Short mmCIF file of C-alpha atoms in Angstrom, two decimals:
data_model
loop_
_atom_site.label_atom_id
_atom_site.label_comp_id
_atom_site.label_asym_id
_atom_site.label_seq_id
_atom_site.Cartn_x
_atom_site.Cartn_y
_atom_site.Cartn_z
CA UNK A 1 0.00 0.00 0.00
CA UNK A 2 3.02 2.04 0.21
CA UNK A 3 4.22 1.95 -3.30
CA UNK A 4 1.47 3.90 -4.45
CA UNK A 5 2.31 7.62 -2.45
CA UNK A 6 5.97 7.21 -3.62
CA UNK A 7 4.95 6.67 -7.23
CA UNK A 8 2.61 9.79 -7.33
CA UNK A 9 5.38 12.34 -6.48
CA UNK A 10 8.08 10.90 -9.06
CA UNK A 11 5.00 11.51 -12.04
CA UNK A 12 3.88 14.56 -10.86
CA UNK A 13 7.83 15.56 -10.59
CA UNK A 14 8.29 14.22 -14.31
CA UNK A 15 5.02 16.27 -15.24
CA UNK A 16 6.81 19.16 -13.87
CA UNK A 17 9.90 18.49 -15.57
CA UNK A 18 8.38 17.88 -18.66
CA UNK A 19 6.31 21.37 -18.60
CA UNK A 20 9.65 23.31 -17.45
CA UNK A 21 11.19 22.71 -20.46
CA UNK A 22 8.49 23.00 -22.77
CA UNK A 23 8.03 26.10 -21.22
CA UNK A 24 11.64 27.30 -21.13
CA UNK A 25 12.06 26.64 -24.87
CA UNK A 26 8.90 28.84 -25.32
CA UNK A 27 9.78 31.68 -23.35
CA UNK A 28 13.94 32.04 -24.39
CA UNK A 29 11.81 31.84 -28.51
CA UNK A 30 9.56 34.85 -27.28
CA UNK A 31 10.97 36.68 -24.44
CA UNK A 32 15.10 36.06 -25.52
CA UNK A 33 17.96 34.22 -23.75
CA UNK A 34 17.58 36.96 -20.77
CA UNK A 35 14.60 35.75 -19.62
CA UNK A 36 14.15 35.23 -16.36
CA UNK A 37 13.61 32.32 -14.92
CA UNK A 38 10.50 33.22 -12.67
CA UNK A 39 9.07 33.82 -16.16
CA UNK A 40 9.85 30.22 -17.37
CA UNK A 41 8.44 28.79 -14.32
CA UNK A 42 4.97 31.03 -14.60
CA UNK A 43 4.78 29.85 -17.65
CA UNK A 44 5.02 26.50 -17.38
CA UNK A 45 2.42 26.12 -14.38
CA UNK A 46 5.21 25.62 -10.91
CA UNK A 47 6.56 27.87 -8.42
CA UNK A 48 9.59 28.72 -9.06
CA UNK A 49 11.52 26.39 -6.11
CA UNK A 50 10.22 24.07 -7.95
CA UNK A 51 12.19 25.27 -11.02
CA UNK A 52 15.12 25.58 -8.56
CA UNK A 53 14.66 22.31 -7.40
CA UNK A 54 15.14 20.56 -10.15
CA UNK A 55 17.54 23.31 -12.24
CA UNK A 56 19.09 24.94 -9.41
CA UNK A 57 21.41 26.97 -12.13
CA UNK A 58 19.99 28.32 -15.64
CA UNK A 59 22.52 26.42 -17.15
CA UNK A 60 21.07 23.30 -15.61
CA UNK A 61 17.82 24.18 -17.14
CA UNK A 62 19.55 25.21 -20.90
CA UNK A 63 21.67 22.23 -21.51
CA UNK A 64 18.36 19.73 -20.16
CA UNK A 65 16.57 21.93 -22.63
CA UNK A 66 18.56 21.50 -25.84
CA UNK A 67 19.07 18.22 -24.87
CA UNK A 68 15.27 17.26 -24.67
CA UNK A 69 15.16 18.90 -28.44
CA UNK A 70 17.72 18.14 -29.93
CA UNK A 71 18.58 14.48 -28.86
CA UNK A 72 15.96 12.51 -30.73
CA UNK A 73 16.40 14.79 -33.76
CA UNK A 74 20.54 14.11 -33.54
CA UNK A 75 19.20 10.23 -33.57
CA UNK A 76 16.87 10.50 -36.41
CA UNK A 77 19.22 12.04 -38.63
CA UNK A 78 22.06 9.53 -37.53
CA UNK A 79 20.07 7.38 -38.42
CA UNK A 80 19.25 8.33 -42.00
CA UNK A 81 22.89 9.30 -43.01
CA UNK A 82 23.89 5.56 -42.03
CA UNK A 83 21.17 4.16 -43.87
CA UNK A 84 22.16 6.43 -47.20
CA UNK A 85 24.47 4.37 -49.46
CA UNK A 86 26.05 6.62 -51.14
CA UNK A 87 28.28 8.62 -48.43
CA UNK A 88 28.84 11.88 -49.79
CA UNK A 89 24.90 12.47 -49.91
CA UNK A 90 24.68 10.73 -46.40
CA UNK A 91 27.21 13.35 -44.93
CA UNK A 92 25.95 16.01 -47.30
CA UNK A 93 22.50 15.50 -45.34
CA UNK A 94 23.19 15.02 -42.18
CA UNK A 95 25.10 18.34 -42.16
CA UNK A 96 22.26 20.14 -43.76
CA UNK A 97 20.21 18.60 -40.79
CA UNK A 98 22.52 19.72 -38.12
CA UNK A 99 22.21 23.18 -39.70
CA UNK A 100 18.67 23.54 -39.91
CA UNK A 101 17.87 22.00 -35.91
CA UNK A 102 20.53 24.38 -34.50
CA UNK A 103 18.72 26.87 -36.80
CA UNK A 104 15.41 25.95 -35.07
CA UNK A 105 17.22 25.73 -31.25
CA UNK A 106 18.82 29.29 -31.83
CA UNK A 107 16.76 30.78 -29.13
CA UNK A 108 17.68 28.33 -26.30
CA UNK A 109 21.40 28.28 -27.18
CA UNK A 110 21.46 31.72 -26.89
CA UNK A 111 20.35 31.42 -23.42
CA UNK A 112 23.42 29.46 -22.89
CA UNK A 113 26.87 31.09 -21.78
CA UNK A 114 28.86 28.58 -23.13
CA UNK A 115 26.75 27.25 -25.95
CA UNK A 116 29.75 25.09 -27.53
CA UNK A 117 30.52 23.48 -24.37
CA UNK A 118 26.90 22.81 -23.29
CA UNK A 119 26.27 21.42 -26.92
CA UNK A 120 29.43 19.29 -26.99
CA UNK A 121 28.16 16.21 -25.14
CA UNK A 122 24.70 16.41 -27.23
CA UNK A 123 26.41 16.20 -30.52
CA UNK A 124 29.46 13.91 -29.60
CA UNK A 125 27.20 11.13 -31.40
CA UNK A 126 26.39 13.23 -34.48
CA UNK A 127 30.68 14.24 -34.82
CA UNK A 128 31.32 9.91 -34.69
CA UNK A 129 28.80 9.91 -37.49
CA UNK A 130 30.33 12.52 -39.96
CA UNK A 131 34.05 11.08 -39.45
CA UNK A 132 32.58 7.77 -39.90
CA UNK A 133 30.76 9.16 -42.79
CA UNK A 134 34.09 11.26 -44.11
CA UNK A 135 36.34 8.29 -43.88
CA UNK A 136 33.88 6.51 -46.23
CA UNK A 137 33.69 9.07 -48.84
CA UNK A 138 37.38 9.30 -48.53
CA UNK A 139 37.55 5.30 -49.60
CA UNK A 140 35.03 5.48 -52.47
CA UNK A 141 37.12 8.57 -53.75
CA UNK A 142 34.22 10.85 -53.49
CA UNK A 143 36.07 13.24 -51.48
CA UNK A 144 39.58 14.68 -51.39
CA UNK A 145 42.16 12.48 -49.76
CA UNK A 146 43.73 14.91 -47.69
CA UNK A 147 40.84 15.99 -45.59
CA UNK A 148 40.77 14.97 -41.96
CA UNK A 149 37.86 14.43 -39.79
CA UNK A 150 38.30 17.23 -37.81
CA UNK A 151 38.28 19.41 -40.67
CA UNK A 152 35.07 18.24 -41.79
CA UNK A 153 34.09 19.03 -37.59
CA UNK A 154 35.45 22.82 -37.71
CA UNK A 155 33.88 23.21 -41.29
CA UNK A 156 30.22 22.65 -39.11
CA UNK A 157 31.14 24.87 -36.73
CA UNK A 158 32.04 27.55 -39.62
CA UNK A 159 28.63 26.95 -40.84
CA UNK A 160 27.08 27.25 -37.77
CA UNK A 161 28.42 30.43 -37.14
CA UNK A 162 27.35 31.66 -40.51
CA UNK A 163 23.85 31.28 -38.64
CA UNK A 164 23.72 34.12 -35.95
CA UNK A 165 24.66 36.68 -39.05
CA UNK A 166 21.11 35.93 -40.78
CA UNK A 167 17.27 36.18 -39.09
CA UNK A 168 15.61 32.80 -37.97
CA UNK A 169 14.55 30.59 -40.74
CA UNK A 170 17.14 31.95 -43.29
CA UNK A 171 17.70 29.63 -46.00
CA UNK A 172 20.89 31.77 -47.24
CA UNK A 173 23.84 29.17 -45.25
CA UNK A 174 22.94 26.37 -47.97
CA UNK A 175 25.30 28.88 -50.37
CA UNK A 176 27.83 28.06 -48.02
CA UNK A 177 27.50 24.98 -47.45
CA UNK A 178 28.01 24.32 -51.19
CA UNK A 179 30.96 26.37 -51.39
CA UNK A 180 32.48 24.24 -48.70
CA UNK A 181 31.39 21.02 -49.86
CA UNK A 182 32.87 22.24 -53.04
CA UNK A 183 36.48 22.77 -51.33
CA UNK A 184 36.30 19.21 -50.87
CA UNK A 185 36.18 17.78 -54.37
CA UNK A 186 37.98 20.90 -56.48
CA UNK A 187 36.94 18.74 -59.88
CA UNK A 188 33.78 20.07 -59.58
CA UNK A 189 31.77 23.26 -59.08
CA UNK A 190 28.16 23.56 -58.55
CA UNK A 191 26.24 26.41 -59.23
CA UNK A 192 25.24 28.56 -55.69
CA UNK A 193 21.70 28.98 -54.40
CA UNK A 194 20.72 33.12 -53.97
CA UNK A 195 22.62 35.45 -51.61
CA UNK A 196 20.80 36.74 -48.86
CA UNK A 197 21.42 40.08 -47.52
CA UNK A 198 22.92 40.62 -43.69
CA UNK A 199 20.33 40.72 -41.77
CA UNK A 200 19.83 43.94 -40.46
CA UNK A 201 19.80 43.60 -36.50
CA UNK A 202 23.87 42.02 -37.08
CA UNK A 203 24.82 45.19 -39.72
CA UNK A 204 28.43 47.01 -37.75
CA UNK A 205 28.71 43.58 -35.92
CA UNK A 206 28.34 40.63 -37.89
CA UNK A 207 30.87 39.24 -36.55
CA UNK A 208 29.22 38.85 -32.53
CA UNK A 209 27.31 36.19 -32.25
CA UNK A 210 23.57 36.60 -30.85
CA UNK A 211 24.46 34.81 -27.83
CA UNK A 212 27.20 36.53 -26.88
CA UNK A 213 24.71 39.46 -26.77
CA UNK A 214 22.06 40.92 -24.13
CA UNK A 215 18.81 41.63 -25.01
CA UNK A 216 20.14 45.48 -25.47
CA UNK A 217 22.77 44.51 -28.12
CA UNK A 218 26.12 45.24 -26.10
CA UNK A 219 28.57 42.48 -26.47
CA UNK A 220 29.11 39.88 -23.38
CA UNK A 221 32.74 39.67 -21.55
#
């Protein structure tokens, strides 16, 4: 008869859980990454020791975030590159993938201090996948011999960057991403998609990421 009371408190503390970060992900999208966190937890239906409780830092609540959205995603598209034979269109996908859910997570990984480090972990599975999926494109000749893994790793995190100079939803990285998947094969040359213009909220600092950035624009130590 016991088992019963100690059950109800773990769902109604995964219920609560589950509606933090729903909410958190909602409010960082509408409010920006200086929300507070009393907002977060108003939003998603608890008092906010109970959003201590279980985040007791916003970095706590950030990285569970991301990794609540971005996780499965990571997995799915894992799993779709593997199951692509040819391997230049497998890692050619999964990097356009990667691009477009950080696209989408923007928001929350602006919240983040240290967005690289909080990501790291979360995509460690996704980084085995493209220099599984590099050393096979390497072996059927579809890609330059000389490339390393790790160049294929800091060429994502070039493109990634490319990201915070453009508004949410931008389609203009894909011209990038063909100019860099054309560095690896210099045979060929493929025509670019359009240009898009900066977007005007990064024009005199392009270079600063957003979430380096308050919600007033001046630049984070």
């Amino acid at each position: 008869m016991k088992a019963e009371p100690d059950r109800r408190p773990r769902a109604d503390a995964a219920r609560n859980i589950e509606h933090i970060l729903c909410a958190a992900r909602e409010v960082f999208a509408r409010v920006g990454p200086d929300a507070p966190l009393d907002e977060v937890a108003k939003h998603a239906g608890v008092g906010v020791r109970t959003l201590h409780r279980h985040f007791p830092r916003k970095e706590d609540l950030v990285r569970a975030t991301l990794d609540r959205a971005l996780t499965p995603d990571f997995a799915h598209a894992i799993t779709r590159a593997n199951s692509t034979p040819n391997p230049l269109r497998a890692l050619t996908a999964l990097i356009e993938e990667t691009l477009t859910l950080v696209d989408r997570e923007r928001p929350t990984l602006a919240a983040a201090s240290n967005p690289s480090a909080l990501t790291s972990a979360i995509a460690e599975p996704l980084l085995d996948t493209l220099t599984e999926l590099t050393e096979k494109a390497q072996r059927a000749t579809l890609i330059r011999p000389d490339l390393t893994p790790h160049d294929v790793h800091r060429l994502l995190g070039m493109l990634t960057s490319v990201l915070w100079g453009m508004a949410p939803g931008d389609q203009g990285w894909r011209r990038y991403l063909v100019l860099l998947l054309d560095a690896l094969s210099p045979t060929t040359t493929t025509p670019l998609p359009p240009a898009s213009p900066l977007h005007p909220a990064s024009t005199g600092a392009e270079c600063v990421p957003a979430w380096r950035t308050g919600t007033s624009g001046t630049p984070r130590p």
